[in-house]
mmCIF file with all atom_site columns, C-alpha atoms in Angstrom:
data_model
loop_
_atom_site.group_PDB
_atom_site.id
_atom_site.type_symbol
_atom_site.label_atom_id
_atom_site.label_alt_id
_atom_site.label_comp_id
_atom_site.label_asym_id
_atom_site.label_entity_id
_atom_site.label_seq_id
_atom_site.pdbx_PDB_ins_code
_atom_site.Cartn_x
_atom_site.Cartn_y
_atom_site.Cartn_z
_atom_site.occupancy
_atom_site.B_iso_or_equiv
_atom_site.pdbx_formal_charge
_atom_site.auth_seq_id
_atom_site.auth_comp_id
_atom_site.auth_asym_id
_atom_site.auth_atom_id
_atom_site.pdbx_PDB_model_num
ATOM 1   C CA . UNK A 1 1   ? 48.439  -54.237 59.048 1.00 57.00 ? 293 UNK A CA 1
ATOM 2   C CA . UNK A 1 2   ? 46.480  -53.175 55.954 1.00 61.00 ? 294 UNK A CA 1
ATOM 3   C CA . UNK A 1 3   ? 44.067  -50.234 56.235 1.00 64.00 ? 295 UNK A CA 1
ATOM 4   C CA . UNK A 1 4   ? 40.481  -51.157 56.836 1.00 64.00 ? 296 UNK A CA 1
ATOM 5   C CA . UNK A 1 5   ? 37.889  -50.225 54.345 1.00 62.00 ? 297 UNK A CA 1
ATOM 6   C CA . UNK A 1 6   ? 35.110  -48.545 56.229 1.00 62.00 ? 298 UNK A CA 1
ATOM 7   C CA . UNK A 1 7   ? 31.733  -48.216 54.638 1.00 59.00 ? 299 UNK A CA 1
ATOM 8   C CA . UNK A 1 8   ? 30.503  -44.637 54.091 1.00 57.00 ? 300 UNK A CA 1
ATOM 9   C CA . UNK A 1 9   ? 28.332  -43.344 56.887 1.00 59.00 ? 301 UNK A CA 1
ATOM 10  C CA . UNK A 1 10  ? 24.600  -43.769 56.440 1.00 62.00 ? 302 UNK A CA 1
ATOM 11  C CA . UNK A 1 11  ? 23.858  -40.057 56.751 1.00 57.00 ? 303 UNK A CA 1
ATOM 12  C CA . UNK A 1 12  ? 26.296  -38.755 54.140 1.00 56.00 ? 304 UNK A CA 1
ATOM 13  C CA . UNK A 1 13  ? 27.376  -35.117 54.223 1.00 63.00 ? 305 UNK A CA 1
ATOM 14  C CA . UNK A 1 14  ? 26.453  -34.344 50.619 1.00 63.00 ? 306 UNK A CA 1
ATOM 15  C CA . UNK A 1 15  ? 22.852  -34.451 49.431 1.00 56.00 ? 307 UNK A CA 1
ATOM 16  C CA . UNK A 1 16  ? 21.939  -37.109 46.999 1.00 60.00 ? 308 UNK A CA 1
ATOM 17  C CA . UNK A 1 17  ? 21.730  -36.341 43.295 1.00 68.00 ? 309 UNK A CA 1
ATOM 18  C CA . UNK A 1 18  ? 18.014  -35.898 42.959 1.00 75.00 ? 310 UNK A CA 1
ATOM 19  C CA . UNK A 1 19  ? 16.310  -33.461 40.643 1.00 79.00 ? 311 UNK A CA 1
ATOM 20  C CA . UNK A 1 20  ? 14.199  -32.337 43.569 1.00 79.00 ? 312 UNK A CA 1
ATOM 21  C CA . UNK A 1 21  ? 17.323  -31.108 45.358 1.00 80.00 ? 313 UNK A CA 1
ATOM 22  C CA . UNK A 1 22  ? 18.312  -28.888 42.442 1.00 85.00 ? 314 UNK A CA 1
ATOM 23  C CA . UNK A 1 23  ? 14.771  -27.632 42.051 1.00 87.00 ? 315 UNK A CA 1
ATOM 24  C CA . UNK A 1 24  ? 14.661  -26.732 45.747 1.00 87.00 ? 316 UNK A CA 1
ATOM 25  C CA . UNK A 1 25  ? 17.966  -24.897 45.469 1.00 88.00 ? 317 UNK A CA 1
ATOM 26  C CA . UNK A 1 26  ? 16.718  -22.957 42.453 1.00 90.00 ? 318 UNK A CA 1
ATOM 27  C CA . UNK A 1 27  ? 13.508  -22.039 44.276 1.00 91.00 ? 319 UNK A CA 1
ATOM 28  C CA . UNK A 1 28  ? 15.496  -20.949 47.320 1.00 92.00 ? 320 UNK A CA 1
ATOM 29  C CA . UNK A 1 29  ? 17.770  -18.794 45.152 1.00 93.00 ? 321 UNK A CA 1
ATOM 30  C CA . UNK A 1 30  ? 14.765  -17.230 43.423 1.00 94.00 ? 322 UNK A CA 1
ATOM 31  C CA . UNK A 1 31  ? 13.166  -16.407 46.780 1.00 94.00 ? 323 UNK A CA 1
ATOM 32  C CA . UNK A 1 32  ? 16.401  -14.783 47.919 1.00 92.00 ? 324 UNK A CA 1
ATOM 33  C CA . UNK A 1 33  ? 16.529  -12.678 44.759 1.00 93.00 ? 325 UNK A CA 1
ATOM 34  C CA . UNK A 1 34  ? 12.908  -11.539 45.033 1.00 94.00 ? 326 UNK A CA 1
ATOM 35  C CA . UNK A 1 35  ? 13.336  -10.731 48.729 1.00 90.00 ? 327 UNK A CA 1
ATOM 36  C CA . UNK A 1 36  ? 16.473  -8.698  47.996 1.00 88.00 ? 328 UNK A CA 1
ATOM 37  C CA . UNK A 1 37  ? 14.692  -6.846  45.183 1.00 91.00 ? 329 UNK A CA 1
ATOM 38  C CA . UNK A 1 38  ? 11.700  -5.997  47.371 1.00 90.00 ? 330 UNK A CA 1
ATOM 39  C CA . UNK A 1 39  ? 14.020  -4.806  50.146 1.00 87.00 ? 331 UNK A CA 1
ATOM 40  C CA . UNK A 1 40  ? 15.846  -2.558  47.681 1.00 88.00 ? 332 UNK A CA 1
ATOM 41  C CA . UNK A 1 41  ? 12.545  -1.096  46.430 1.00 90.00 ? 333 UNK A CA 1
ATOM 42  C CA . UNK A 1 42  ? 11.418  -0.449  49.995 1.00 87.00 ? 334 UNK A CA 1
ATOM 43  C CA . UNK A 1 43  ? 14.783  1.122   50.787 1.00 87.00 ? 335 UNK A CA 1
ATOM 44  C CA . UNK A 1 44  ? 14.473  3.446   47.780 1.00 88.00 ? 336 UNK A CA 1
ATOM 45  C CA . UNK A 1 45  ? 10.949  4.512   48.821 1.00 89.00 ? 337 UNK A CA 1
ATOM 46  C CA . UNK A 1 46  ? 12.012  5.337   52.362 1.00 87.00 ? 338 UNK A CA 1
ATOM 47  C CA . UNK A 1 47  ? 15.129  7.138   51.161 1.00 89.00 ? 339 UNK A CA 1
ATOM 48  C CA . UNK A 1 48  ? 12.920  9.260   48.894 1.00 92.00 ? 340 UNK A CA 1
ATOM 49  C CA . UNK A 1 49  ? 10.623  9.973   51.852 1.00 91.00 ? 341 UNK A CA 1
ATOM 50  C CA . UNK A 1 50  ? 13.601  10.990  53.997 1.00 91.00 ? 342 UNK A CA 1
ATOM 51  C CA . UNK A 1 51  ? 15.000  13.227  51.239 1.00 95.00 ? 343 UNK A CA 1
ATOM 52  C CA . UNK A 1 52  ? 11.617  14.928  50.725 1.00 96.00 ? 344 UNK A CA 1
ATOM 53  C CA . UNK A 1 53  ? 11.235  15.423  54.466 1.00 95.00 ? 345 UNK A CA 1
ATOM 54  C CA . UNK A 1 54  ? 14.651  17.082  54.665 1.00 95.00 ? 346 UNK A CA 1
ATOM 55  C CA . UNK A 1 55  ? 13.755  19.340  51.717 1.00 96.00 ? 347 UNK A CA 1
ATOM 56  C CA . UNK A 1 56  ? 10.486  20.343  53.385 1.00 95.00 ? 348 UNK A CA 1
ATOM 57  C CA . UNK A 1 57  ? 12.312  21.117  56.628 1.00 96.00 ? 349 UNK A CA 1
ATOM 58  C CA . UNK A 1 58  ? 14.885  23.244  54.796 1.00 94.00 ? 350 UNK A CA 1
ATOM 59  C CA . UNK A 1 59  ? 12.144  25.101  52.894 1.00 92.00 ? 351 UNK A CA 1
ATOM 60  C CA . UNK A 1 60  ? 10.042  25.741  55.998 1.00 91.00 ? 352 UNK A CA 1
ATOM 61  C CA . UNK A 1 61  ? 13.122  26.825  57.922 1.00 92.00 ? 353 UNK A CA 1
ATOM 62  C CA . UNK A 1 62  ? 13.894  29.394  55.244 1.00 89.00 ? 354 UNK A CA 1
ATOM 63  C CA . UNK A 1 63  ? 10.258  30.545  55.295 1.00 86.00 ? 355 UNK A CA 1
ATOM 64  C CA . UNK A 1 64  ? 10.330  30.978  59.086 1.00 87.00 ? 356 UNK A CA 1
ATOM 65  C CA . UNK A 1 65  ? 13.718  32.678  59.312 1.00 87.00 ? 357 UNK A CA 1
ATOM 66  C CA . UNK A 1 66  ? 13.549  34.988  56.283 1.00 81.00 ? 358 UNK A CA 1
ATOM 67  C CA . UNK A 1 67  ? 11.429  38.166  56.318 1.00 76.00 ? 359 UNK A CA 1
ATOM 68  C CA . UNK A 1 68  ? 7.772   37.735  55.323 1.00 68.00 ? 360 UNK A CA 1
ATOM 69  C CA . UNK A 1 69  ? 8.164   39.900  52.202 1.00 69.00 ? 361 UNK A CA 1
ATOM 70  C CA . UNK A 1 70  ? 10.232  37.156  50.540 1.00 70.00 ? 362 UNK A CA 1
ATOM 71  C CA . UNK A 1 71  ? 7.822   34.329  51.354 1.00 76.00 ? 363 UNK A CA 1
ATOM 72  C CA . UNK A 1 72  ? 7.348   31.816  48.569 1.00 79.00 ? 364 UNK A CA 1
ATOM 73  C CA . UNK A 1 73  ? 4.270   30.308  50.173 1.00 79.00 ? 365 UNK A CA 1
ATOM 74  C CA . UNK A 1 74  ? 2.446   33.610  49.826 1.00 78.00 ? 366 UNK A CA 1
ATOM 75  C CA . UNK A 1 75  ? 2.203   33.117  46.046 1.00 78.00 ? 367 UNK A CA 1
ATOM 76  C CA . UNK A 1 76  ? 0.023   29.961  46.045 1.00 81.00 ? 368 UNK A CA 1
ATOM 77  C CA . UNK A 1 77  ? -1.795  31.292  49.108 1.00 81.00 ? 369 UNK A CA 1
ATOM 78  C CA . UNK A 1 78  ? -2.747  34.457  47.186 1.00 80.00 ? 370 UNK A CA 1
ATOM 79  C CA . UNK A 1 79  ? -3.836  32.404  44.171 1.00 82.00 ? 371 UNK A CA 1
ATOM 80  C CA . UNK A 1 80  ? -6.031  30.240  46.400 1.00 84.00 ? 372 UNK A CA 1
ATOM 81  C CA . UNK A 1 81  ? -7.612  33.315  47.997 1.00 82.00 ? 373 UNK A CA 1
ATOM 82  C CA . UNK A 1 82  ? -8.260  34.823  44.557 1.00 82.00 ? 374 UNK A CA 1
ATOM 83  C CA . UNK A 1 83  ? -9.960  31.620  43.485 1.00 85.00 ? 375 UNK A CA 1
ATOM 84  C CA . UNK A 1 84  ? -12.077 31.255  46.635 1.00 86.00 ? 376 UNK A CA 1
ATOM 85  C CA . UNK A 1 85  ? -12.858 34.951  47.273 1.00 82.00 ? 377 UNK A CA 1
ATOM 86  C CA . UNK A 1 86  ? -12.750 36.733  43.886 1.00 79.00 ? 378 UNK A CA 1
ATOM 87  C CA . UNK A 1 87  ? -14.701 39.793  45.070 1.00 78.00 ? 379 UNK A CA 1
ATOM 88  C CA . UNK A 1 88  ? -12.161 40.625  47.814 1.00 76.00 ? 380 UNK A CA 1
ATOM 89  C CA . UNK A 1 89  ? -8.897  39.518  46.179 1.00 74.00 ? 381 UNK A CA 1
ATOM 90  C CA . UNK A 1 90  ? -9.002  40.801  42.629 1.00 74.00 ? 382 UNK A CA 1
ATOM 91  C CA . UNK A 1 91  ? -6.201  39.392  40.473 1.00 67.00 ? 383 UNK A CA 1
ATOM 92  C CA . UNK A 1 92  ? -5.001  42.823  39.275 1.00 64.00 ? 384 UNK A CA 1
ATOM 93  C CA . UNK A 1 93  ? -4.890  44.351  42.728 1.00 62.00 ? 385 UNK A CA 1
ATOM 94  C CA . UNK A 1 94  ? -1.657  44.529  44.656 1.00 68.00 ? 386 UNK A CA 1
ATOM 95  C CA . UNK A 1 95  ? -3.085  43.300  47.927 1.00 66.00 ? 387 UNK A CA 1
ATOM 96  C CA . UNK A 1 96  ? -0.296  42.147  50.199 1.00 72.00 ? 388 UNK A CA 1
ATOM 97  C CA . UNK A 1 97  ? -1.023  38.600  51.316 1.00 74.00 ? 389 UNK A CA 1
ATOM 98  C CA . UNK A 1 98  ? 0.994   37.142  54.158 1.00 74.00 ? 390 UNK A CA 1
ATOM 99  C CA . UNK A 1 99  ? 0.831   33.656  55.550 1.00 77.00 ? 391 UNK A CA 1
ATOM 100 C CA . UNK A 1 100 ? -0.066  33.381  59.216 1.00 80.00 ? 392 UNK A CA 1
ATOM 101 C CA . UNK A 1 101 ? 3.340   33.138  60.957 1.00 75.00 ? 393 UNK A CA 1
ATOM 102 C CA . UNK A 1 102 ? 2.375   30.438  63.447 1.00 88.00 ? 394 UNK A CA 1
ATOM 103 C CA . UNK A 1 103 ? 1.161   28.264  60.587 1.00 87.00 ? 395 UNK A CA 1
ATOM 104 C CA . UNK A 1 104 ? 4.684   28.020  59.163 1.00 87.00 ? 396 UNK A CA 1
ATOM 105 C CA . UNK A 1 105 ? 6.194   27.455  62.604 1.00 91.00 ? 397 UNK A CA 1
ATOM 106 C CA . UNK A 1 106 ? 3.650   24.724  63.264 1.00 93.00 ? 398 UNK A CA 1
ATOM 107 C CA . UNK A 1 107 ? 4.420   22.990  59.970 1.00 92.00 ? 399 UNK A CA 1
ATOM 108 C CA . UNK A 1 108 ? 8.136   23.195  60.751 1.00 94.00 ? 400 UNK A CA 1
ATOM 109 C CA . UNK A 1 109 ? 7.540   21.731  64.205 1.00 96.00 ? 401 UNK A CA 1
ATOM 110 C CA . UNK A 1 110 ? 5.488   18.858  62.782 1.00 95.00 ? 402 UNK A CA 1
ATOM 111 C CA . UNK A 1 111 ? 8.059   18.014  60.102 1.00 95.00 ? 403 UNK A CA 1
ATOM 112 C CA . UNK A 1 112 ? 10.971  18.069  62.574 1.00 95.00 ? 404 UNK A CA 1
ATOM 113 C CA . UNK A 1 113 ? 8.938   15.869  64.925 1.00 95.00 ? 405 UNK A CA 1
ATOM 114 C CA . UNK A 1 114 ? 8.357   13.385  62.097 1.00 92.00 ? 406 UNK A CA 1
ATOM 115 C CA . UNK A 1 115 ? 12.099  13.369  61.375 1.00 92.00 ? 407 UNK A CA 1
ATOM 116 C CA . UNK A 1 116 ? 12.954  12.727  65.028 1.00 92.00 ? 408 UNK A CA 1
ATOM 117 C CA . UNK A 1 117 ? 10.366  9.949   65.256 1.00 91.00 ? 409 UNK A CA 1
ATOM 118 C CA . UNK A 1 118 ? 11.688  8.421   62.026 1.00 87.00 ? 410 UNK A CA 1
ATOM 119 C CA . UNK A 1 119 ? 15.089  7.921   63.608 1.00 85.00 ? 411 UNK A CA 1
ATOM 120 C CA . UNK A 1 120 ? 14.094  7.309   67.236 1.00 87.00 ? 412 UNK A CA 1
ATOM 121 C CA . UNK A 1 121 ? 11.488  4.653   66.444 1.00 87.00 ? 413 UNK A CA 1
ATOM 122 C CA . UNK A 1 122 ? 14.087  2.606   64.605 1.00 81.00 ? 414 UNK A CA 1
ATOM 123 C CA . UNK A 1 123 ? 12.374  2.951   61.257 1.00 78.00 ? 415 UNK A CA 1
ATOM 124 C CA . UNK A 1 124 ? 15.611  4.124   59.637 1.00 77.00 ? 416 UNK A CA 1
ATOM 125 C CA . UNK A 1 125 ? 17.526  1.049   60.763 1.00 79.00 ? 417 UNK A CA 1
ATOM 126 C CA . UNK A 1 126 ? 14.595  -1.240  59.987 1.00 75.00 ? 418 UNK A CA 1
ATOM 127 C CA . UNK A 1 127 ? 13.669  0.046   56.535 1.00 73.00 ? 419 UNK A CA 1
ATOM 128 C CA . UNK A 1 128 ? 16.859  1.548   55.096 1.00 75.00 ? 420 UNK A CA 1
ATOM 129 C CA . UNK A 1 129 ? 19.890  0.095   56.871 1.00 75.00 ? 421 UNK A CA 1
ATOM 130 C CA . UNK A 1 130 ? 18.493  -3.464  56.950 1.00 72.00 ? 422 UNK A CA 1
ATOM 131 C CA . UNK A 1 131 ? 18.109  -3.555  53.168 1.00 71.00 ? 423 UNK A CA 1
ATOM 132 C CA . UNK A 1 132 ? 21.803  -2.828  52.757 1.00 70.00 ? 424 UNK A CA 1
#
């Protein structure tokens, strides 16, 4: 018995050769590329934020744990006081300026809290890991 010739199914598997099909595919590819680029930019911004937050935590931790004589924050604090109160803090005088100790501890607490919330809220997985 000879094989039967069956007509191709009406709903063929391959799309028809229309220019609109190629245009749609090109538009879809362009949207994928722009979405991937925006995700990479967002990932870079949040990675920079995370890196800066870790640097701030390390700096504040060194300010809290080291003795107050070696405080680096006392330098801009003294310059600000000299600018705001020039009659009390004369620039040539050797007035010892120390930063209020609970201020540094409070800043450290706030920055560590932000770091914990960054990971616990899922922002890391949403903004950084998703873009990968």
